[in-house]
Every structure is written in C-alpha cells, then in structure tokens.
Coordinates of C-alpha atoms and ligand atoms in Angstrom, one line a residue:
M462 CA -76.3 -82.9 -115.5
G463 CA -74.7 -80.9 -112.7
V464 CA -74.7 -83.9 -110.3
T465 CA -72.9 -86.2 -112.9
Y466 CA -70.2 -83.7 -113.4
F467 CA -69.7 -83.4 -109.6
L468 CA -69.3 -87.2 -109.2
L469 CA -66.8 -87.4 -112.1
C470 CA -64.8 -84.6 -110.7
C471 CA -64.5 -86.3 -107.3
L472 CA -63.5 -89.7 -108.9
S473 CA -60.8 -88.0 -111.0
L474 CA -59.4 -86.3 -107.8
A475 CA -59.2 -89.6 -106.0
I476 CA -57.4 -91.3 -108.9
T477 CA -54.9 -88.5 -109.0
A478 CA -54.2 -88.8 -105.2
Q479 CA -53.6 -92.6 -105.4
A480 CA -51.4 -92.4 -108.3
Q481 CA -49.1 -90.3 -106.3
D482 CA -48.7 -92.2 -103.0
C483 CA -48.5 -95.8 -101.9
S484 CA -49.8 -97.1 -98.5
R485 CA -47.6 -99.4 -96.4
P486 CA -46.5 -102.4 -98.6
V487 CA -47.2 -105.9 -97.5
G488 CA -44.5 -108.5 -98.3
G489 CA -44.6 -112.3 -98.6
P490 CA -44.8 -114.6 -95.6
N491 CA -42.2 -114.3 -92.9
M492 CA -40.9 -111.0 -94.3
V493 CA -40.4 -107.6 -92.8
L494 CA -39.5 -104.1 -94.2
K495 CA -35.9 -103.3 -93.8
D496 CA -34.3 -100.3 -92.0
K497 CA -36.2 -97.0 -91.5
D498 CA -39.0 -98.0 -93.9
I499 CA -40.6 -100.0 -91.2
L500 CA -41.6 -96.7 -89.5
L501 CA -43.3 -95.0 -92.4
E502 CA -47.0 -95.1 -93.2
T503 CA -47.2 -93.5 -96.6
F504 CA -44.8 -93.7 -99.5
P505 CA -44.5 -91.2 -102.4
D506 CA -44.7 -92.5 -106.0
G507 CA -41.4 -94.1 -107.1
T508 CA -40.3 -95.0 -103.6
Q509 CA -38.2 -98.2 -103.4
V510 CA -38.4 -100.4 -100.4
T511 CA -36.4 -103.5 -99.4
F512 CA -37.7 -106.5 -97.6
A513 CA -35.8 -108.9 -95.3
C514 CA -36.7 -112.3 -93.8
E515 CA -37.9 -112.2 -90.3
V516 CA -36.0 -113.6 -87.4
G517 CA -35.6 -117.4 -87.7
Y518 CA -36.1 -117.3 -91.5
I519 CA -33.5 -117.1 -94.2
S520 CA -33.5 -116.0 -97.8
A521 CA -34.0 -118.6 -100.4
G522 CA -33.3 -116.2 -103.3
G523 CA -35.4 -113.6 -105.2
S524 CA -35.3 -109.8 -105.3
A525 CA -36.2 -108.2 -102.0
I526 CA -37.1 -104.9 -103.7
S527 CA -40.5 -103.4 -104.4
I528 CA -41.2 -100.0 -106.0
C529 CA -44.3 -97.7 -105.6
Q530 CA -45.6 -97.1 -109.1
G531 CA -48.9 -95.3 -109.7
G532 CA -50.1 -96.1 -106.2
S533 CA -49.2 -99.8 -106.1
W534 CA -46.2 -101.8 -105.3
T535 CA -44.3 -104.0 -107.7
P536 CA -44.3 -107.7 -106.6
V537 CA -41.6 -108.9 -104.2
R538 CA -39.8 -112.0 -105.5
L539 CA -38.0 -112.8 -102.2
K540 CA -38.6 -116.3 -100.6
C541 CA -38.1 -116.8 -96.9
E542 CA -37.5 -120.3 -95.5
R543 CA -37.5 -121.4 -91.8
K544 CA -34.1 -121.8 -90.6
N545 CA -32.9 -125.4 -89.9
C546 CA -30.3 -125.9 -87.2
G547 CA -29.5 -129.5 -88.4
P548 CA -28.6 -132.3 -86.0
I549 CA -27.1 -131.2 -82.8
G550 CA -24.8 -134.2 -82.4
E551 CA -24.5 -137.4 -80.5
V552 CA -24.4 -137.9 -76.7
E553 CA -22.4 -140.8 -75.3
N554 CA -24.5 -143.2 -73.2
G555 CA -27.6 -141.2 -74.1
N556 CA -30.1 -140.3 -76.9
V557 CA -31.0 -137.1 -78.7
D558 CA -34.6 -136.8 -79.9
Y559 CA -36.2 -134.1 -82.0
P560 CA -39.9 -134.3 -81.2
E561 CA -40.8 -131.6 -83.8
G562 CA -37.7 -131.4 -86.0
T563 CA -34.6 -129.3 -86.2
E564 CA -36.0 -126.0 -87.5
F565 CA -36.2 -122.7 -85.8
G566 CA -38.1 -123.0 -82.5
D567 CA -37.8 -126.8 -82.4
R568 CA -36.1 -128.6 -79.5
A569 CA -33.6 -131.4 -79.0
V570 CA -34.4 -133.6 -76.0
I571 CA -31.5 -135.5 -74.5
T572 CA -31.9 -138.6 -72.3
C573 CA -29.3 -140.7 -70.7
H574 CA -29.2 -144.5 -70.7
D575 CA -30.1 -146.4 -67.5
G576 CA -27.3 -146.0 -64.9
F577 CA -26.2 -142.6 -66.3
I578 CA -27.0 -139.2 -65.0
L579 CA -27.4 -136.2 -67.2
V580 CA -25.2 -133.2 -66.5
G581 CA -26.2 -130.1 -68.3
K582 CA -29.5 -129.1 -70.1
D583 CA -31.8 -131.8 -71.2
K584 CA -33.7 -129.6 -73.7
I585 CA -32.0 -127.4 -76.3
Y586 CA -33.8 -125.0 -78.7
C587 CA -33.0 -124.2 -82.3
Q588 CA -32.5 -120.4 -82.4
D589 CA -31.7 -117.9 -85.1
K590 CA -28.0 -118.4 -84.6
G591 CA -28.2 -122.2 -84.2
W592 CA -28.6 -124.4 -81.1
A593 CA -28.9 -122.4 -78.0
N594 CA -26.7 -124.5 -75.7
R595 CA -24.0 -127.1 -75.8
L596 CA -24.9 -130.7 -75.5
P597 CA -25.0 -132.2 -72.0
V598 CA -23.0 -135.3 -71.0
C599 CA -24.3 -138.6 -69.5
E600 CA -22.1 -139.6 -66.5
V601 CA -22.2 -143.0 -64.9
V602 CA -24.4 -143.0 -61.8
S603 CA -22.9 -143.4 -58.4
C604 CA -24.4 -142.9 -54.9
D605 CA -23.0 -141.6 -51.7
P606 CA -23.7 -143.7 -48.7
P607 CA -27.3 -143.4 -47.5
P608 CA -27.9 -141.4 -44.3
A609 CA -27.4 -143.1 -41.0
V610 CA -30.5 -144.5 -39.2
A611 CA -31.0 -143.9 -35.5
D612 CA -30.9 -147.2 -33.5
G613 CA -30.1 -149.1 -36.7
T614 CA -27.5 -149.9 -39.3
F615 CA -27.2 -150.8 -43.0
K616 CA -25.0 -153.2 -44.9
P617 CA -22.8 -153.2 -46.9
V618 CA -20.9 -150.1 -45.8
S619 CA -18.9 -148.4 -48.6
E620 CA -17.6 -145.0 -49.6
S621 CA -19.4 -145.0 -52.9
Y622 CA -22.0 -147.2 -54.5
S623 CA -22.6 -148.1 -58.1
Y624 CA -25.9 -147.8 -59.9
R625 CA -28.4 -150.4 -58.6
D626 CA -26.3 -151.3 -55.5
V627 CA -28.5 -152.3 -52.6
V628 CA -28.2 -151.7 -48.9
Q629 CA -30.1 -153.7 -46.2
Y630 CA -31.2 -152.0 -43.1
S631 CA -31.6 -153.5 -39.6
C632 CA -32.6 -152.2 -36.2
Q633 CA -31.1 -152.8 -32.9
K634 CA -32.7 -155.3 -30.6
G635 CA -36.0 -154.2 -29.2
Y636 CA -36.6 -151.8 -32.1
T637 CA -38.9 -152.2 -35.0
L638 CA -38.1 -151.2 -38.5
N639 CA -40.7 -148.9 -40.0
G640 CA -40.4 -148.4 -43.7
S641 CA -38.5 -150.3 -46.4
I642 CA -35.9 -152.8 -45.3
S643 CA -33.7 -152.1 -48.3
A644 CA -32.8 -149.3 -50.7
S645 CA -31.0 -149.1 -54.0
C646 CA -28.7 -146.6 -55.7
S647 CA -31.1 -145.2 -58.3
D648 CA -30.5 -143.3 -61.5
D649 CA -30.7 -139.9 -59.7
G650 CA -27.7 -140.8 -57.7
T651 CA -29.5 -141.3 -54.4
F652 CA -30.8 -144.4 -52.5
Q653 CA -34.5 -145.1 -53.0
P654 CA -36.8 -145.4 -51.3
A655 CA -36.1 -143.2 -48.3
P656 CA -34.4 -144.9 -45.4
P657 CA -36.6 -146.6 -42.7
S658 CA -36.7 -145.6 -39.1
C659 CA -36.2 -147.8 -36.0
I660 CA -39.0 -147.4 -33.5
M661 CA -39.4 -148.7 -29.9
V662 CA -43.0 -150.0 -30.0
R663 CA -44.8 -150.1 -26.7
C664 CA -48.6 -150.5 -26.3
S665 CA -50.4 -149.6 -23.1
D666 CA -52.2 -152.3 -21.0
P667 CA -55.1 -153.3 -23.2
Q668 CA -58.5 -152.2 -22.0
V669 CA -61.9 -153.0 -23.4
D670 CA -65.2 -152.0 -21.7
N671 CA -67.4 -154.8 -20.5
A672 CA -64.9 -157.4 -21.5
E673 CA -62.1 -159.4 -19.9
L674 CA -58.8 -160.4 -21.4
T675 CA -58.6 -164.1 -22.1
E676 CA -55.4 -164.6 -24.0
G677 CA -52.1 -162.8 -24.5
S678 CA -51.6 -161.2 -21.1
Q679 CA -48.0 -159.9 -20.8
R680 CA -45.9 -157.5 -18.7
V681 CA -45.0 -155.3 -21.6
Y682 CA -46.7 -155.2 -25.0
G683 CA -44.3 -154.8 -28.0
Y684 CA -44.8 -154.8 -31.7
M685 CA -47.3 -157.4 -32.9
A686 CA -48.3 -158.5 -29.4
T687 CA -51.8 -160.0 -29.7
V688 CA -54.5 -160.0 -27.0
T689 CA -57.9 -161.6 -27.0
F690 CA -61.0 -160.4 -25.1
K691 CA -64.3 -162.0 -24.2
C692 CA -67.3 -159.9 -23.4
K693 CA -68.9 -160.1 -20.0
T694 CA -72.2 -162.0 -19.8
G695 CA -75.0 -160.1 -21.5
F696 CA -72.6 -158.4 -23.9
M697 CA -71.6 -159.3 -27.4
M698 CA -68.5 -158.5 -29.5
T699 CA -69.2 -156.3 -32.5
G700 CA -66.5 -157.5 -34.9
A701 CA -63.1 -159.0 -34.0
N702 CA -62.3 -160.3 -30.6
S703 CA -58.6 -159.8 -30.7
Q704 CA -56.3 -156.9 -31.3
R705 CA -52.6 -156.3 -32.1
C706 CA -50.0 -153.8 -31.0
E707 CA -49.3 -151.8 -34.1
I708 CA -46.1 -149.9 -35.1
N709 CA -47.6 -146.7 -33.8
S710 CA -47.9 -148.2 -30.3
Q711 CA -51.7 -148.4 -30.5
W712 CA -54.0 -151.4 -30.3
S713 CA -55.8 -152.2 -33.5
P714 CA -58.6 -152.9 -34.3
P715 CA -60.5 -151.3 -31.5
L716 CA -62.8 -153.8 -29.8
S717 CA -66.2 -153.2 -28.3
C718 CA -68.8 -155.1 -26.4
K719 CA -72.4 -154.2 -27.0
L720 CA -75.3 -154.9 -24.6
I721 CA -77.1 -157.9 -26.1
T722 CA -80.7 -157.2 -27.1
C723 CA -83.1 -159.4 -29.0
K724 CA -85.6 -158.3 -31.7
L725 CA -89.1 -159.7 -31.7
P726 CA -89.2 -163.4 -31.0
P727 CA -90.5 -165.6 -33.9
T728 CA -94.3 -165.6 -34.4
V729 CA -96.2 -168.9 -34.0
E730 CA -99.1 -169.9 -36.1
N731 CA -102.3 -170.1 -34.1
G732 CA -100.4 -168.8 -31.1
S733 CA -99.1 -165.6 -29.6
F734 CA -96.5 -164.4 -27.1
S735 CA -96.1 -161.8 -24.4
P736 CA -94.8 -159.3 -23.6
N737 CA -94.8 -157.7 -27.0
K738 CA -92.0 -155.2 -27.3
T739 CA -89.7 -153.8 -30.0
S740 CA -86.6 -154.9 -28.1
Y741 CA -85.7 -157.3 -25.3
N742 CA -82.8 -157.2 -23.0
Y743 CA -80.4 -160.1 -22.5
G744 CA -82.1 -162.7 -20.2
E745 CA -85.6 -161.4 -20.7
A746 CA -88.2 -164.2 -21.3
V747 CA -91.2 -164.4 -23.5
Q748 CA -94.1 -166.7 -22.9
Y749 CA -96.0 -168.4 -25.7
S750 CA -99.6 -169.5 -25.6
C751 CA -101.9 -171.1 -28.2
Q752 CA -105.3 -170.2 -29.4
K753 CA -108.4 -172.1 -28.3
N754 CA -108.5 -175.7 -29.6
Y755 CA -104.7 -175.6 -30.1
T756 CA -102.1 -177.2 -27.8
L757 CA -98.5 -176.0 -27.3
S758 CA -95.7 -178.3 -28.3
G759 CA -92.2 -177.4 -27.3
A760 CA -90.9 -174.7 -24.9
K761 CA -93.5 -172.4 -23.6
S762 CA -90.9 -169.9 -22.6
V763 CA -88.0 -168.6 -24.6
T764 CA -85.2 -166.3 -23.4
C765 CA -83.1 -163.6 -25.1
S766 CA -79.6 -165.1 -25.0
D767 CA -76.2 -164.9 -26.7
N768 CA -76.0 -163.6 -30.2
G769 CA -79.3 -161.7 -29.6
I770 CA -81.5 -164.7 -30.4
F771 CA -84.2 -166.3 -28.3
T772 CA -83.5 -169.8 -27.1
P773 CA -84.7 -172.5 -27.4
G774 CA -86.6 -172.3 -30.7
P775 CA -90.2 -171.3 -30.7
P776 CA -92.9 -173.9 -29.9
T777 CA -95.7 -174.8 -32.3
C778 CA -99.4 -174.8 -31.8
I779 CA -101.1 -178.0 -32.8
L780 CA -104.8 -178.4 -33.4
I781 CA -106.1 -180.6 -30.6
T782 CA -107.6 -183.9 -31.8
C783 CA -108.5 -187.1 -29.8
K784 CA -107.9 -190.7 -30.9
L785 CA -110.4 -193.4 -30.0
P786 CA -112.0 -193.1 -26.6
P787 CA -111.2 -196.0 -24.2
T788 CA -113.2 -199.2 -24.7
I789 CA -115.2 -200.7 -21.8
E790 CA -116.2 -204.2 -20.8
N791 CA -119.8 -205.1 -21.6
G792 CA -120.4 -201.8 -23.3
S793 CA -119.7 -199.7 -26.4
F794 CA -119.5 -196.0 -27.6
S795 CA -120.6 -194.0 -30.6
P796 CA -119.8 -192.5 -33.0
N797 CA -116.8 -194.6 -33.9
K798 CA -114.2 -192.6 -35.8
A799 CA -110.5 -192.5 -36.4
S800 CA -110.1 -189.0 -35.0
Y801 CA -112.3 -186.6 -33.0
N802 CA -112.1 -182.8 -33.0
Y803 CA -111.6 -180.8 -29.9
G804 CA -115.0 -180.5 -28.1
E805 CA -116.5 -183.5 -29.9
A806 CA -118.5 -185.8 -27.6
V807 CA -118.8 -189.6 -27.5
Q808 CA -121.8 -191.5 -25.9
Y809 CA -121.3 -194.8 -24.1
S810 CA -123.9 -197.5 -23.7
C811 CA -124.0 -200.9 -22.0
Q812 CA -125.1 -204.3 -23.2
K813 CA -128.4 -205.7 -22.1
G814 CA -128.4 -206.6 -18.5
Y815 CA -125.7 -204.1 -17.5
T816 CA -126.1 -200.7 -16.2
L817 CA -123.8 -197.7 -16.9
S818 CA -121.9 -196.3 -13.9
G819 CA -120.2 -192.9 -14.4
A820 CA -120.5 -190.3 -17.2
K821 CA -122.5 -191.5 -20.2
S822 CA -120.9 -188.8 -22.4
V823 CA -117.2 -187.9 -22.6
T824 CA -115.6 -185.0 -24.6
C825 CA -112.4 -184.5 -26.5
S826 CA -110.5 -182.0 -24.4
D827 CA -107.0 -180.6 -23.8
N828 CA -104.0 -182.9 -24.3
G829 CA -106.2 -184.9 -26.7
I830 CA -107.8 -186.9 -24.0
F831 CA -111.5 -187.6 -23.5
T832 CA -112.8 -186.2 -20.2
P833 CA -114.2 -187.3 -17.8
G834 CA -112.9 -190.9 -17.6
P835 CA -115.0 -193.7 -19.2
P836 CA -117.9 -195.2 -17.4
T837 CA -118.3 -198.9 -16.4
C838 CA -121.0 -201.4 -17.2
I839 CA -122.2 -203.3 -14.1
R840 CA -124.4 -206.3 -14.2
S841 CA -127.9 -205.2 -13.3
T842 CA -129.1 -206.0 -9.7
T843 CA -132.8 -206.2 -10.7
P844 CA -133.5 -209.8 -12.0
P845 CA -134.8 -210.1 -15.5
T846 CA -138.7 -210.4 -15.8
T847 CA -138.9 -214.3 -16.4
T848 CA -141.6 -216.8 -15.1
T849 CA -139.3 -219.3 -13.4
T850 CA -140.8 -220.8 -10.3
T851 CA -137.7 -222.4 -9.0
T852 CA -136.4 -221.1 -5.8
T853 CA -132.8 -220.4 -6.3
T854 CA -130.7 -218.9 -3.7
E855 CA -128.1 -217.8 -6.1
P856 CA -128.6 -214.7 -8.4
P857 CA -128.5 -215.3 -12.1
T858 CA -124.9 -215.7 -13.1
G859 CA -125.2 -214.7 -16.7
N860 CA -127.4 -213.6 -19.5
G861 CA -130.7 -215.1 -20.7
E862 CA -129.1 -218.1 -22.4
T863 CA -127.5 -219.3 -19.2
V864 CA -130.7 -219.0 -17.3
K865 CA -132.5 -221.1 -19.9
V866 CA -129.9 -223.9 -19.7
M867 CA -130.2 -223.9 -15.9
L868 CA -134.0 -224.1 -16.1
I869 CA -133.8 -227.1 -18.4
V870 CA -131.3 -228.8 -16.1
L871 CA -133.6 -228.1 -13.1
A872 CA -136.6 -229.5 -15.1
V873 CA -134.7 -232.7 -15.9
I874 CA -133.6 -233.2 -12.3
G875 CA -137.2 -232.6 -11.1
T876 CA -138.7 -235.1 -13.5
S877 CA -136.1 -237.7 -12.6
G878 CA -136.9 -237.2 -8.9
I879 CA -140.6 -237.8 -9.5
C880 CA -140.0 -240.9 -11.5
L881 CA -137.7 -242.3 -8.8
L882 CA -140.4 -241.6 -6.2
C883 CA -143.0 -243.5 -8.3
A884 CA -140.7 -246.5 -8.9
F885 CA -140.0 -246.7 -5.2
C886 CA -143.7 -246.8 -4.5
I887 CA -144.4 -249.5 -7.0
Y888 CA -141.6 -251.6 -5.7
K889 CA -142.8 -251.3 -2.2
K890 CA -146.4 -252.3 -3.3
K891 CA -145.1 -255.4 -5.1
R892 CA -143.1 -256.6 -2.2
G893 CA -146.0 -256.2 0.1
S894 CA -148.5 -258.2 -2.1
G895 CA -146.5 -261.4 -2.9
R896 CA -142.9 -262.5 -3.0
G897 CA -142.9 -264.6 -6.2
G898 CA -139.6 -265.6 -7.9
P899 CA -140.7 -264.6 -11.4
D900 CA -141.8 -261.3 -10.3
K901 CA -138.5 -260.5 -8.9
E902 CA -136.8 -259.5 -12.2
A903 CA -139.3 -257.0 -13.6
P904 CA -139.1 -254.3 -11.0
K905 CA -135.4 -254.5 -11.0
S906 CA -135.3 -253.6 -14.7
E907 CA -137.9 -251.0 -14.3
E908 CA -135.8 -249.5 -11.6
E909 CA -132.8 -249.6 -13.8
V910 CA -134.6 -247.8 -16.7
A911 CA -135.9 -245.1 -14.4
L912 CA -132.5 -244.6 -13.0
S913 CA -130.7 -244.5 -16.4
Ligands
LIG1785 C1 -43.7 -145.3 -40.2 O1 -43.4 -144.8 -41.4 C2 -44.4 -144.2 -42.1 C3 -43.9 -143.8 -43.5 O2 -42.7 -143.2 -43.5 C4 -44.8 -142.9 -41.3 O3 -45.9 -142.3 -42.0 C5 -45.2 -143.3 -40.0 O4 -45.6 -142.2 -39.2 C6 -44.2 -144.1 -39.3 N1 -44.7 -144.6 -38.1 C7 -44.2 -144.3 -36.9 C8 -44.9 -144.9 -35.7 O5 -43.2 -143.6 -36.8
LIG1786 C1 -104.3 -171.5 -37.6 O1 -103.3 -171.2 -38.6 C2 -103.7 -171.4 -39.9 C3 -102.5 -171.1 -40.7 O2 -102.2 -169.7 -40.5 C4 -104.9 -170.7 -40.3 O3 -105.3 -171.0 -41.6 C5 -106.1 -171.0 -39.3 O4 -107.2 -170.2 -39.6 C6 -105.6 -170.8 -37.9 N1 -106.7 -171.3 -37.0 C7 -107.3 -170.5 -36.2 C8 -108.4 -171.2 -35.4 O5 -107.1 -169.3 -36.2
LIG1787 C1 -97.1 -156.8 -31.3 O1 -97.5 -155.5 -31.3 C2 -97.5 -154.9 -32.6 C3 -97.9 -153.5 -32.5 O2 -98.9 -153.2 -31.6 C4 -98.6 -155.7 -33.4 O3 -98.6 -155.2 -34.8 C5 -98.2 -157.1 -33.5 O4 -99.1 -157.9 -34.1 C6 -98.0 -157.7 -32.1 N1 -97.5 -159.0 -32.2 C7 -97.9 -160.0 -31.3 C8 -97.3 -161.3 -31.6 O5 -98.7 -159.8 -30.4
LIG1788 C1 -118.8 -209.2 -19.8 O1 -117.4 -208.9 -19.8 C2 -116.6 -210.0 -19.3 C3 -115.2 -209.6 -19.3 O2 -114.7 -209.3 -20.6 C4 -116.8 -211.3 -20.1 O3 -116.1 -212.3 -19.6 C5 -118.3 -211.6 -20.1 O4 -118.6 -212.7 -20.9 C6 -119.1 -210.4 -20.5 N1 -120.6 -210.8 -20.4 C7 -121.4 -211.0 -21.4 C8 -122.8 -211.4 -21.0 O5 -121.0 -210.8 -22.6
LIG1789 C1 -112.9 -175.1 -31.0 O1 -113.5 -176.3 -31.3 C2 -114.9 -176.3 -31.2 C3 -115.5 -177.7 -31.4 O2 -114.9 -178.2 -32.5 C4 -115.5 -175.3 -32.2 O3 -116.9 -175.3 -32.0 C5 -115.0 -173.9 -31.9 O4 -115.4 -173.0 -32.9 C6 -113.4 -174.0 -32.0 N1 -112.9 -172.7 -31.6 C7 -112.0 -172.1 -32.3 C8 -111.6 -170.8 -31.7 O5 -111.6 -172.6 -33.3

C-alpha cells in the first residue's frame, strides 16, 4: 500500500513538471527557429516561438507560429519550398545546360560553339539570392602566330589566324623536322599540336662486332642513312642485318653477330656419331658409323656450318644384303635365293669331270659383295676310268658322250681296215692261181663292196 502511494506520487510530480515547460520545438522540414529562440533549451508554458525557412528555401504559406501548451507545442503550418533561380538566360554562340535543375544549389553549365572561346565562368550556381555570377560570353576564336622554330620556318605568315587555320612547318636544308609538320588554330586560341623542332641528324661511323659493312658506306651519315652488315665467317646475325640512322643520331636497331654453334647432329637409325657433345663450334665435324651388319650410305662426316646446322644431311645405315653370287662356267652354287643376309654363305660345286679351283664357300660381306671371289671349274687332268684300249695321244676333249662317239668311230675305222686287208689277200691269191676272164669281175665287185 505504501509502495503504490509512492509511485503515484512520483508520477503526478512528473506530469506537473511537463505541463509547465516545453523542450526545444522541432519544426517541419527545412525550417529553423527565428531570432533568439534558437539559443534556448527549455521554454515555459505559454511561450510562442516563430519558425522561418532555412537558407535556400522560401515560404509557401502557413503560420510560422507554435505555442507551448501543457508541455507540448501546437503544430506549425508553415511550408518551406526550395528556392528556384529560374533560367539564367541565353548565351550567343553557346549553350546553357542545367544538369540538375535551376533550384538552390544547382548549377548552370555554359559551353561555346566550335570556334568560339568562353570568356568568364563556365559554371554558375543558384544561390539564396539568385544566380551567383553573370553569364560568360563566347568570343570567336583567333590565334596569335605560332612561336618561331629554330633552323626552320612556317607558312603562311600572318598577324592573326582564324579558328582552324593551318600553318606548315619546314626545316632548313640539312635539318630534319622532328614532330608534326603542321599545326592548326584550335578552339583554345593556340596552335596545336606543339611546333616541331629542326634537328641536325648525324650518326657516328657504324660499328658492329665480328661483322663487316657490305652496303651503304658514306662519308657522313645523316637521317635515314642505311647500312648493311655481314657477319664474319663462323658468326651469325641475330635478327636484322641492316640498321638506320634515326632522328636521335643513333643507329637502330642494334646489330649483333653471334658465334655459330650447332646442337646435336641428327641421330641415325642403326648408327651412331662421335664426338657426342652438347654443343659444337662452327667448323667442327662429326663422324657417323653404322652398327654391325649395316652399311653407311651418304656422307660419313658432317660439319657444323652456317645457320648452326650440320651439313650435308646425315647418312643412313642400310642393312647389308647380297644379291646372287657370280655364276661360274661348268659349275653351280647353292642355296639359290633372291637375296642373302649379311654373313650368309653360298657353296659352289663343279660338274662331273671338273674340279673346283679356289674357295668352295663364299660369304655375303660388306658392300653387299660375296667374298672371296668365286672359284673356277677346271676340266679334270685324271682320265675317266673307262676300258678303252685305243692308244690315243690326245687327252679326252669332252665328257663321256664324246668319248663314246670317238670309240665307235675308231671301231668302224678298225673293222674297215681289217676287211680291206682280207680283200687284198684274196685278190692276190686269185691272181696267183689263174688269170681267167670270167673270174675277173667278181673280185672287183667284192672290192667295191668292202670299200663302200
Ligand atoms: C623529337 O621530338 C620528340 C617529341 O617532341 C622528343 O621526345 C624527342 O626527344 C625529339 N627528338 C630529338 C632527337 O630531339
Ligand atoms: C635398326 O633400327 C631399327 C629401327 O630402329 C630397329 O628396329 C632394329 O632393331 C635396328 N637393328 C639393330 C641390329 O639394332
Ligand atoms: C650422347 O650422350 C648422351 C649423354 O651421355 C646420351 O644420352 C646419348 O644417347 C648420346 N648420343 C649418341 C648418339 O651417342
Ligand atoms: C663347259 O663350259 C664351256 C663354256 O661355257 C662350254 O662350252 C662347255 O660345253 C662346257 N662343258 C660341258 C661338258 O658342259
Ligand atoms: C649380323 O648378321 C649375322 C648373320 O646374319 C647375325 O648372325 C648377327 O647376329 C648380326 N649381328 C647383328 C649385330 O645384327
């Protein structure tokens, strides 16, 4: 009961205090308290305050007064609107833009047409009391003559130039123009781009290590003089081989001759090379060789030459094979194949009655040739084992067939001889016994028969 009373007591005290004073009043948007009220923090009951629009804002009607009544302020009816400066006006030969508008804080942006130059401010702000500045003017552009150029001139010459007028520059003989050859009167009243300069270009005598000049030698080297170099033997150009005298009196591009080296020579199947190194100097040679059973075709030796490559191209290693071995008279060989591998052997033999002279076996060797050379077949010196009784001084001239024929001939001749002898004996006997006429004819015919 005591606690409730205390709380009620406190509440009534607070209500009584608020009813008497008001705290600082808050107006509508863009308003401020007028005069000395702006400095106060508490306001007694019944106090009347007046509001005003803040800077840049203007009243659009409504009461600006508020009264503190029972601790709270009566509502303020005042309306504040942002001030509008309105259009600033027109600019001859120019434009006025309002990127945001024409209200307080906004700006007017003035630009001049091409060929006109702005005199005055190009941005004007809308302030509390209207536009802050007067409008600028757009004056027609004109240029003063461009600055003189040392060792050069320009054309045409005039006291004043209109917008977009052009001057052409030139340099005295022996001088080189560096920069733009012409300039024009631009909208800022000056000639653009900046004037060129006239330069005496002289390059020093060209020098390139390990190279000799081949073209373009002169007494003096002026602008754009071109020289060509060639590297000394064993050296190679890295990049261009000619250079030019540039405007800065320097040769460009720089040239250089590098010592020629070769990388590994190409590898060859079934072969190798020596020496085996990571890099070879110009002129260094490499020898190729083939594995066993292979033969080298092409250049055995290649040399590191220009462009860092080995010349001539690498050889090849070809598997050695032999074609048919040579044929021999009165003999043959075996086996008989179209092709023989390296190391393969062939056996020769002679026909009957002939003896082999030389190597019986030949082998497919290097270069695809059978070694040693083929044998020969010679007619045997020992007579064949036949039972002929005839005494012949000559040795047999041929094979068995020939001998047989000869024997038959000999036999016929022998038989004829015997018959002739017999006939002769009979004839003699008949003559000796009686010389009759009728007997005469018979022996004669007999003789003829024997003889035929
Ligand atoms: C040539 O003109 C350019 C640009 O103005 C300048 O940078 C350069 O130094 C000039 N060259 C010489 C050799 O004067
Ligand atoms: C030769 O080269 C070929 C291909 O590389 C390979 O197949 C063959 O075995 C080689 N011959 C020898 C005898 O090494
Ligand atoms: C060269 O030597 C390298 C390294 O010893 C080896 O790998 C390569 O096979 C060799 N080449 C020849 C062709 O001998
Ligand atoms: C032996 O060879 C020669 C020459 O080719 C030939 O004239 C002769 O008939 C041959 N001999 C035999 C018995 O074939
Ligand atoms: C070479 O040829 C011979 C005969 O054909 C063979 O026996 C040998 O293995 C071959 N050698 C190589 C290295 O190929």
